[in-house]
Short mmCIF file of C-alpha atoms and ligand atoms in Angstrom, two decimals:
data_model
loop_
_atom_site.label_atom_id
_atom_site.label_comp_id
_atom_site.label_asym_id
_atom_site.label_seq_id
_atom_site.Cartn_x
_atom_site.Cartn_y
_atom_site.Cartn_z
CA MET W 31 -65.28 33.42 25.14
CA GLU W 32 -63.00 33.36 28.30
CA LEU W 33 -59.38 33.15 27.29
CA ILE W 34 -56.91 31.26 29.44
CA TYR W 35 -53.23 32.10 29.61
CA ALA W 36 -51.29 28.82 29.85
CA PRO W 37 -47.78 29.03 28.53
CA GLY W 38 -46.59 25.41 28.15
CA LEU W 39 -50.32 24.53 27.92
CA ASP W 40 -49.97 22.32 30.97
CA SER W 41 -53.48 22.85 32.25
CA ILE W 42 -55.24 22.57 28.72
CA ILE W 43 -56.88 19.47 27.29
CA ALA W 44 -56.37 20.10 23.68
CA CYS W 45 -58.19 17.01 22.14
CA GLU W 46 -59.77 13.58 23.08
CA THR W 47 -58.10 10.46 22.29
CA ALA W 48 -58.84 6.66 22.42
CA LEU W 49 -55.13 5.82 21.96
CA SER W 50 -53.49 6.29 25.41
CA ASP W 51 -53.91 7.62 28.80
CA VAL W 52 -51.36 9.10 31.11
CA ASP W 53 -52.22 9.42 34.72
CA GLY W 54 -49.50 11.57 36.09
CA GLU W 55 -50.45 11.53 39.74
CA ARG W 56 -50.77 7.69 40.07
CA GLY W 57 -48.00 6.97 37.53
CA ARG W 58 -50.25 4.93 35.27
CA LEU W 59 -50.06 4.60 31.51
CA VAL W 60 -52.61 2.91 29.32
CA ILE W 61 -51.79 2.19 25.70
CA ALA W 62 -54.41 0.95 23.34
CA GLY W 63 -56.62 -0.10 26.24
CA GLU W 64 -53.98 -2.03 28.37
CA ASP W 65 -51.67 -0.99 31.22
CA VAL W 66 -48.13 -0.54 29.77
CA GLU W 67 -46.76 -3.08 32.40
CA GLN W 68 -48.99 -5.81 30.94
CA LEU W 69 -48.88 -4.77 27.31
CA ALA W 70 -45.08 -4.70 27.04
CA GLY W 71 -44.85 -8.22 28.48
CA ARG W 72 -47.40 -9.61 26.32
CA ALA W 73 -47.76 -7.98 22.92
CA GLY W 74 -45.17 -7.13 20.29
CA PHE W 75 -44.87 -3.78 18.33
CA VAL W 76 -46.80 -4.94 15.33
CA GLU W 77 -49.78 -5.95 17.41
CA VAL W 78 -49.64 -2.62 19.28
CA ALA W 79 -49.26 -0.60 16.07
CA ALA W 80 -52.41 -2.58 14.70
CA ARG W 81 -54.44 -1.73 17.95
CA LEU W 82 -53.42 1.92 17.84
CA TRP W 83 -54.23 2.34 14.17
CA ARG W 84 -57.63 0.53 14.57
CA ALA W 85 -58.61 2.66 17.60
CA ALA W 86 -57.82 5.62 15.29
CA GLY W 87 -60.35 4.40 12.77
CA LEU W 88 -57.81 3.02 10.16
CA GLU W 89 -58.37 -0.17 8.27
CA VAL W 90 -55.30 -2.31 9.13
CA PRO W 91 -54.30 -5.16 6.81
CA ALA W 92 -54.82 -8.70 8.31
CA ASP W 93 -50.99 -9.43 7.78
CA LEU W 94 -49.69 -6.18 9.14
CA ALA W 95 -46.32 -7.64 9.83
CA GLY W 96 -46.10 -8.48 6.19
CA ALA W 97 -47.35 -5.00 5.21
CA LEU W 98 -44.71 -3.38 7.46
CA GLY W 99 -42.09 -5.77 5.90
CA ALA W 100 -43.16 -4.54 2.37
CA ALA W 101 -42.95 -0.97 3.66
CA ARG W 102 -39.34 -1.50 4.84
CA ALA W 103 -38.44 -3.05 1.49
CA ALA W 104 -40.03 -0.11 -0.32
CA ALA W 105 -38.13 2.39 1.81
CA PHE W 106 -34.85 0.72 1.23
CA ALA W 107 -35.49 0.66 -2.56
CA ARG W 108 -36.21 4.52 -2.33
CA MET W 109 -32.81 5.20 -0.67
CA PRO W 110 -30.74 5.88 -3.75
CA CYS W 111 -33.17 8.75 -4.44
CA LEU W 112 -32.62 10.42 -1.06
CA GLY W 113 -29.68 12.55 -2.04
CA ASP W 114 -27.59 13.27 0.80
CA ALA W 115 -30.39 13.28 3.54
CA LEU W 116 -28.73 10.20 5.23
CA ALA W 117 -25.31 11.81 5.31
CA ALA W 118 -26.51 14.36 7.94
CA GLN W 119 -24.42 14.58 11.11
CA ASP W 120 -27.31 14.12 13.37
CA GLY W 121 -29.62 11.09 13.14
CA MET W 122 -32.80 13.17 13.61
CA ASP W 123 -31.73 15.55 10.79
CA ALA W 124 -31.27 12.54 8.58
CA LEU W 125 -34.74 11.19 9.39
CA ARG W 126 -36.29 14.56 8.88
CA GLY W 127 -34.81 14.95 5.41
CA ALA W 128 -35.26 11.41 4.35
CA VAL W 129 -39.00 10.96 5.62
CA ALA W 130 -39.80 14.29 4.08
CA GLN W 131 -39.25 12.63 0.65
CA LEU W 132 -41.88 9.90 1.11
CA PRO W 133 -44.94 10.36 -1.01
CA ALA W 134 -48.19 11.10 0.76
CA THR W 135 -50.77 8.75 -1.07
CA GLY W 136 -54.00 10.03 0.37
CA ASP W 137 -54.60 6.76 2.10
CA LEU W 138 -53.91 7.38 5.79
CA ALA W 139 -53.41 3.63 6.71
CA ALA W 140 -50.98 3.03 3.84
CA ASP W 141 -49.11 6.29 4.79
CA ALA W 142 -48.91 5.16 8.36
CA ILE W 143 -47.52 1.83 7.43
CA ALA W 144 -45.05 3.45 4.97
CA ALA W 145 -43.70 6.06 7.46
CA THR W 146 -43.33 3.44 10.22
CA GLY W 147 -41.47 1.00 8.03
CA ALA W 148 -39.37 3.73 6.38
CA ILE W 149 -38.17 5.35 9.69
CA ALA W 150 -36.75 2.00 10.91
CA VAL W 151 -34.86 1.53 7.52
CA PHE W 152 -33.62 5.14 7.37
CA ALA W 153 -32.40 5.11 10.96
CA ALA W 154 -30.64 1.90 10.60
CA ALA W 155 -28.93 3.03 7.06
CA TRP W 156 -27.92 6.36 8.78
CA ALA W 157 -26.30 4.51 11.70
CA ARG W 158 -24.31 2.19 9.36
CA GLY W 159 -23.42 5.04 7.11
CA ARG W 160 -21.76 7.05 9.78
CA GLN W 161 -19.56 4.08 10.66
CA GLY W 162 -18.51 3.76 6.99
CA LEU W 163 -20.52 0.71 6.55
CA ALA W 164 -23.00 -0.25 3.74
CA ALA W 165 -26.72 -0.37 4.59
CA ILE W 166 -28.27 -3.82 5.29
CA ALA W 167 -31.39 -4.62 3.19
CA PRO W 168 -34.41 -5.45 5.27
CA ASP W 169 -35.90 -8.89 5.41
CA PRO W 170 -39.62 -8.39 4.80
CA ALA W 171 -40.52 -11.69 6.31
CA ALA W 172 -38.73 -11.02 9.61
CA PRO W 173 -40.39 -9.44 12.65
CA HIS W 174 -40.08 -5.59 12.67
CA ALA W 175 -38.04 -5.17 15.81
CA ALA W 176 -35.65 -7.99 15.00
CA ASP W 177 -35.31 -6.66 11.42
CA TYR W 178 -34.40 -3.24 12.63
CA LEU W 179 -31.85 -4.62 15.09
CA ARG W 180 -30.27 -6.69 12.29
CA MET W 181 -30.26 -3.79 9.90
CA VAL W 182 -28.24 -1.80 12.43
CA ALA W 183 -26.09 -4.43 13.94
CA GLY W 184 -25.78 -7.19 11.35
CA GLU W 185 -27.47 -9.82 13.81
CA ALA W 186 -30.52 -9.96 16.08
CA PRO W 187 -30.04 -12.44 18.81
CA ALA W 188 -33.40 -13.39 20.36
CA PRO W 189 -33.02 -11.85 23.82
CA ARG W 190 -31.80 -8.64 22.39
CA ALA W 191 -34.63 -8.41 19.74
CA ARG W 192 -37.16 -9.22 22.50
CA ALA W 193 -35.87 -6.35 24.60
CA LEU W 194 -35.93 -3.90 21.79
CA ASP W 195 -39.43 -5.11 20.82
CA ARG W 196 -40.49 -4.37 24.39
CA TYR W 197 -38.90 -0.94 24.11
CA LEU W 198 -40.85 -0.10 21.06
CA VAL W 199 -44.10 -1.09 22.61
CA THR W 200 -43.44 0.81 25.85
CA VAL W 201 -42.81 4.09 24.01
CA SER W 202 -45.29 3.68 21.02
CA ASP W 203 -47.75 6.22 22.39
CA HIS W 204 -47.92 8.68 25.34
CA GLY W 205 -50.86 11.11 25.37
CA MET W 206 -50.29 14.69 24.09
CA ASN W 207 -46.49 14.83 24.27
CA ALA W 208 -44.73 17.49 22.30
CA SER W 209 -44.10 15.63 19.04
CA THR W 210 -47.59 14.08 18.98
CA PHE W 211 -49.00 17.49 19.55
CA ALA W 212 -46.88 18.87 16.74
CA ALA W 213 -48.20 16.10 14.42
CA ARG W 214 -51.73 16.85 15.36
CA VAL W 215 -51.30 20.57 14.81
CA VAL W 216 -50.22 19.91 11.26
CA ALA W 217 -52.92 17.26 10.64
CA SER W 218 -55.57 19.66 12.04
CA THR W 219 -54.89 21.92 9.06
CA GLY W 220 -55.85 19.14 6.58
CA SER W 221 -52.08 18.90 5.56
CA ASP W 222 -50.84 15.33 4.66
CA PRO W 223 -49.50 12.77 7.12
CA VAL W 224 -45.91 12.91 5.78
CA SER W 225 -45.76 16.58 6.69
CA ALA W 226 -47.26 15.89 10.05
CA VAL W 227 -44.63 13.11 10.75
CA VAL W 228 -41.87 15.47 9.72
CA ALA W 229 -43.14 18.07 12.21
CA ALA W 230 -43.12 15.30 14.96
CA ILE W 231 -39.48 14.24 14.14
CA GLY W 232 -38.41 17.92 14.60
CA ALA W 233 -40.09 18.15 18.00
CA LEU W 234 -38.80 14.87 19.24
CA LYS W 235 -35.21 15.90 18.62
CA GLY W 236 -35.17 18.30 21.37
CA PRO W 237 -33.33 17.33 24.59
CA LEU W 238 -36.39 18.22 26.68
CA HIS W 239 -38.31 15.46 24.80
CA GLY W 240 -36.62 12.73 22.92
CA GLY W 241 -33.04 13.92 23.02
CA ALA W 242 -32.22 12.90 26.48
CA PRO W 243 -31.11 9.18 26.43
CA GLY W 244 -27.74 9.75 24.65
CA PRO W 245 -26.80 12.28 27.33
CA VAL W 246 -28.07 9.84 30.18
CA LEU W 247 -25.45 7.27 28.91
CA ASP W 248 -22.81 10.10 28.86
CA MET W 249 -23.77 10.72 32.50
CA LEU W 250 -23.41 7.18 33.53
CA ASP W 251 -19.97 7.01 31.80
CA ALA W 252 -18.87 10.15 33.58
CA VAL W 253 -19.97 8.80 36.95
CA ALA W 254 -18.47 5.58 36.36
CA VAL W 255 -18.85 4.07 39.92
CA PRO W 256 -21.84 4.30 42.09
CA GLY W 257 -19.91 5.99 44.90
CA ALA W 258 -19.22 9.00 42.73
CA ALA W 259 -22.83 9.57 41.76
CA ARG W 260 -23.86 12.16 44.48
CA ALA W 261 -20.81 14.41 44.07
CA TRP W 262 -21.04 14.44 40.23
CA LEU W 263 -24.68 15.03 40.19
CA ALA W 264 -24.44 17.82 42.80
CA ALA W 265 -21.73 19.59 40.67
CA GLU W 266 -24.06 19.41 37.65
CA LEU W 267 -26.93 20.99 39.57
CA ASP W 268 -24.60 23.60 41.02
CA ALA W 269 -23.53 24.49 37.53
CA GLY W 270 -27.31 25.04 36.62
CA ARG W 271 -27.60 21.98 34.42
CA ARG W 272 -30.50 19.54 34.40
CA ILE W 273 -30.20 15.81 35.16
CA MET W 274 -31.03 14.09 32.06
CA GLY W 275 -33.65 11.35 32.46
CA MET W 276 -35.13 12.95 35.54
CA GLY W 277 -38.35 14.91 35.78
CA HIS W 278 -41.47 14.93 33.77
CA ARG W 279 -44.19 17.42 32.79
CA VAL W 280 -46.96 15.18 33.67
CA TYR W 281 -45.73 12.41 36.01
CA ARG W 282 -45.72 13.46 39.77
CA VAL W 283 -44.17 9.90 40.53
CA ARG W 284 -41.65 7.75 38.79
CA ASP W 285 -42.63 7.24 35.15
CA PRO W 286 -44.21 3.55 34.92
CA ARG W 287 -42.15 3.02 31.69
CA ALA W 288 -39.00 3.31 33.67
CA ALA W 289 -39.86 0.11 35.57
CA VAL W 290 -40.88 -1.68 32.49
CA LEU W 291 -37.56 -0.89 30.96
CA GLU W 292 -35.58 -1.54 33.88
CA ALA W 293 -37.16 -5.09 34.17
CA ALA W 294 -36.33 -5.75 30.58
CA ILE W 295 -32.63 -4.91 31.23
CA GLY W 296 -32.72 -7.21 34.10
CA GLU W 297 -34.04 -9.93 31.89
CA LEU W 298 -31.21 -9.17 29.45
CA GLU W 299 -28.41 -9.31 32.15
CA ARG W 300 -29.77 -12.69 33.35
CA ALA W 301 -29.55 -13.83 29.68
CA GLY W 302 -25.98 -12.80 29.64
CA ALA W 303 -26.72 -10.33 26.91
CA ALA W 304 -26.26 -6.94 28.63
CA THR W 305 -23.52 -4.54 29.56
CA GLY W 306 -23.77 -4.68 33.33
CA ARG W 307 -24.70 -0.98 33.59
CA LEU W 308 -27.93 -1.70 35.41
CA ALA W 309 -26.49 -1.50 38.91
CA LEU W 310 -24.70 1.83 38.31
CA ALA W 311 -27.82 3.13 36.65
CA ARG W 312 -29.91 2.33 39.77
CA ALA W 313 -27.33 4.00 42.03
CA VAL W 314 -27.22 7.15 39.87
CA GLU W 315 -31.09 7.14 39.81
CA GLN W 316 -31.25 6.93 43.58
CA ALA W 317 -28.63 9.66 44.19
CA ALA W 318 -30.40 11.92 41.61
CA ALA W 319 -33.84 11.43 43.08
CA GLN W 320 -32.44 12.12 46.63
CA LEU W 321 -30.67 15.38 45.50
CA LEU W 322 -33.62 16.58 43.59
CA ARG W 323 -35.91 15.97 46.56
CA GLU W 324 -33.53 18.10 48.64
CA ARG W 325 -33.36 20.86 46.12
CA HIS W 326 -36.91 20.85 44.97
CA PRO W 327 -38.83 19.68 48.02
CA ASP W 328 -42.29 20.90 46.53
CA ARG W 329 -41.82 19.29 43.12
CA ALA W 330 -41.59 15.55 42.76
CA LEU W 331 -38.67 14.78 40.22
CA ALA W 332 -38.25 11.15 39.57
CA ALA W 333 -36.88 8.89 36.66
CA ASN W 334 -38.52 9.33 33.38
CA VAL W 335 -38.49 6.94 30.44
CA GLU W 336 -35.35 8.18 29.02
CA PHE W 337 -33.27 7.12 31.90
CA TYR W 338 -33.52 3.46 31.42
CA THR W 339 -34.08 3.69 27.60
CA ALA W 340 -30.36 4.71 27.50
CA VAL W 341 -29.39 1.60 29.47
CA LEU W 342 -31.61 -0.70 27.55
CA LEU W 343 -30.80 0.38 24.00
CA ASP W 344 -27.05 0.32 24.90
CA ALA W 345 -27.51 -3.29 26.11
CA VAL W 346 -29.30 -4.10 23.03
CA GLY W 347 -26.34 -3.01 20.92
CA LEU W 348 -27.42 0.29 19.41
CA PRO W 349 -24.79 3.21 19.24
CA ARG W 350 -26.00 6.14 21.39
CA ALA W 351 -26.43 8.47 18.39
CA LEU W 352 -29.29 6.12 17.32
CA PHE W 353 -31.35 6.25 20.51
CA THR W 354 -33.51 9.22 19.46
CA PRO W 355 -33.99 7.93 15.95
CA THR W 356 -35.15 4.45 17.55
CA PHE W 357 -37.53 6.44 19.81
CA ALA W 358 -38.93 7.95 16.56
CA ALA W 359 -39.15 4.42 14.96
CA ALA W 360 -41.46 3.46 17.96
CA ARG W 361 -43.43 6.61 18.30
CA ALA W 362 -44.19 6.65 14.57
CA ALA W 363 -46.99 4.20 15.48
CA GLY W 364 -48.50 6.63 17.89
CA TRP W 365 -47.89 9.65 15.70
CA THR W 366 -49.63 8.25 12.70
CA ALA W 367 -52.54 6.89 14.79
CA HIS W 368 -53.06 10.40 16.23
CA ILE W 369 -52.83 12.04 12.75
CA ALA W 370 -55.64 9.79 11.69
CA GLU W 371 -57.58 10.41 14.91
CA GLN W 372 -57.02 14.22 14.52
CA ARG W 373 -58.29 14.11 10.86
CA ARG W 374 -61.35 12.16 11.91
CA THR W 375 -62.53 13.76 15.05
CA GLY W 376 -60.46 16.91 15.54
CA ARG W 377 -60.84 20.59 14.77
CA LEU W 378 -58.15 23.06 13.55
CA ILE W 379 -55.75 23.68 16.38
CA ARG W 380 -55.28 27.42 16.60
CA PRO W 381 -54.81 28.87 20.05
CA GLN W 382 -54.25 32.69 20.56
CA SER W 383 -51.40 34.65 21.79
CA ARG W 384 -51.34 37.61 24.15
CA TYR W 385 -49.57 40.71 22.86
CA ALA W 386 -46.66 41.71 25.11
CA ALA W 387 -44.47 43.99 23.10
CA PRO W 388 -42.16 46.37 25.17
CA ALA W 389 -43.94 49.57 26.25
CA GLY W 390 -43.76 52.25 23.56
CA GLN W 391 -43.74 49.92 20.65
CA PRO W 392 -46.72 50.51 18.32
CA ALA W 393 -49.30 47.74 18.08
CA GLN W 394 -49.47 46.24 14.62
N1 COA A 621 -32.72 18.26 36.61
C1 COA A 621 -32.73 19.32 37.43
N2 COA A 621 -33.62 20.18 37.70
C2 COA A 621 -34.85 19.90 37.10
C3 COA A 621 -35.06 18.68 36.36
C4 COA A 621 -33.96 18.00 36.07
N3 COA A 621 -34.12 16.84 35.27
N4 COA A 621 -36.34 18.70 35.92
C5 COA A 621 -36.94 19.84 36.40
N5 COA A 621 -36.02 20.41 37.16
C6 COA A 621 -36.40 21.60 37.87
C7 COA A 621 -36.52 22.78 36.99
O1 COA A 621 -35.43 23.49 36.68
C8 COA A 621 -37.55 23.75 37.86
O2 COA A 621 -36.73 24.31 38.76
P1 COA A 621 -36.94 26.05 39.12
O3 COA A 621 -38.41 25.91 39.67
O4 COA A 621 -35.92 26.35 40.16
O5 COA A 621 -36.90 26.76 37.80
C9 COA A 621 -38.28 22.73 38.59
O6 COA A 621 -37.54 21.45 38.76
C10 COA A 621 -39.66 22.41 38.19
O7 COA A 621 -39.54 22.00 36.81
P2 COA A 621 -40.78 21.46 35.92
O8 COA A 621 -41.83 22.55 36.02
O9 COA A 621 -41.07 20.16 36.43
O10 COA A 621 -40.19 21.28 34.55
P3 COA A 621 -40.99 21.12 33.23
O11 COA A 621 -42.21 20.51 33.39
O12 COA A 621 -40.94 22.30 32.35
O13 COA A 621 -39.94 20.04 32.62
C11 COA A 621 -38.76 18.28 31.84
C12 COA A 621 -40.01 18.72 32.37
C13 COA A 621 -39.01 16.79 31.38
C14 COA A 621 -38.61 19.08 30.40
C15 COA A 621 -37.68 18.43 32.78
O14 COA A 621 -37.90 17.59 33.91
C16 COA A 621 -36.34 18.16 32.25
O15 COA A 621 -35.77 19.11 31.64
N6 COA A 621 -35.79 16.82 32.45
C17 COA A 621 -34.49 16.49 31.84
C18 COA A 621 -34.62 16.18 30.32
C19 COA A 621 -35.32 14.85 30.22
O16 COA A 621 -35.08 13.84 30.88
N7 COA A 621 -36.21 14.69 29.07
C20 COA A 621 -36.87 13.76 28.83
C21 COA A 621 -38.34 13.78 29.22
S1 COA A 621 -39.24 12.29 28.95
#
């Protein structure tokens, strides 16, 4: 067997999937068989979750919206038994601790629905708790995205709920990203889906993966006016820091999800329900892309999904500490579909390492 050394695994295809396809050269993303631009304008999160789970071979209840509502209610009922998990400082730590306490039933479809419902409930309860507010009980009959927003903010005006739903669809799945890979590694050992989702939450927390949108908003606040963008960004790069929301491991052009979210923010602004940050965000993106072109002429570094995630979730009314947990609430659909797919078609994921101890150290 020929061994290939590929740190970062960029050049390795680790599995086959029917769930999503990322074409990094052309900037095209297909989720559950449909281009993200069409899908996000047409289908809601519940429909997309159903399509992902079916594509992974799971039997999905005919009334999935009702089943997800019941899962939210069950998660809320479980909250008094979670100890101090939801008191964690960081929202992803809270999710990791709370989701870890869900039971794995042995029924992959039931566990996928339970985890997806629970993440929304736990994230919302955590966000309220850190403001000293009581958690709001879910409404099992409400649409998933609208209920999430209401559990966080106490209300869910239609334009905002629609924009949030579009976000959840847009980031529901994305090929072999780090958190999905983490989930598939755990699932490949035959471990349970709850353990796999907990691993995925841990991976998503990192700033190189799902942790960027909060810092993007901090950046927009710091820049404050479009004319200040170039100087501010240049100082960041001079200090050796990366520009959050720019660059991607796979895309060599602008991330197609950036355009979908940018359009959704435009719609919110036209409905008078946004924060007016879009013009500033566009100016910062342009200045960042220009600077990165100058400094890395051989490497295309354009806006990724996190850039406009920050602006959209802020406009929807979510606090910035909740951005990454909200990403988890959406990606839970993709994670659990990949877990099922891995269990059905995959093989134990177990790469090799190259021994590179300092010279003179005895081999073990
Ligand atoms: N700001 C400044 N420089 C960046 C950059 C950014 N956002 N992204 C990449 N670069 C630089 C790297 O430092 C590297 O420079 P070097 O060759 O001088 O060391 C070069 O561009 C090539 O980097 P690349 O191989 O593309 O990085 P990667 O594939 O390991 O990283 C990301 C991809 C997403 C981790 C990276 O672009 C990044 O850190 N972005 C900011 C965080 C972010 O938005 N994360 C959300 C991802 S969806």
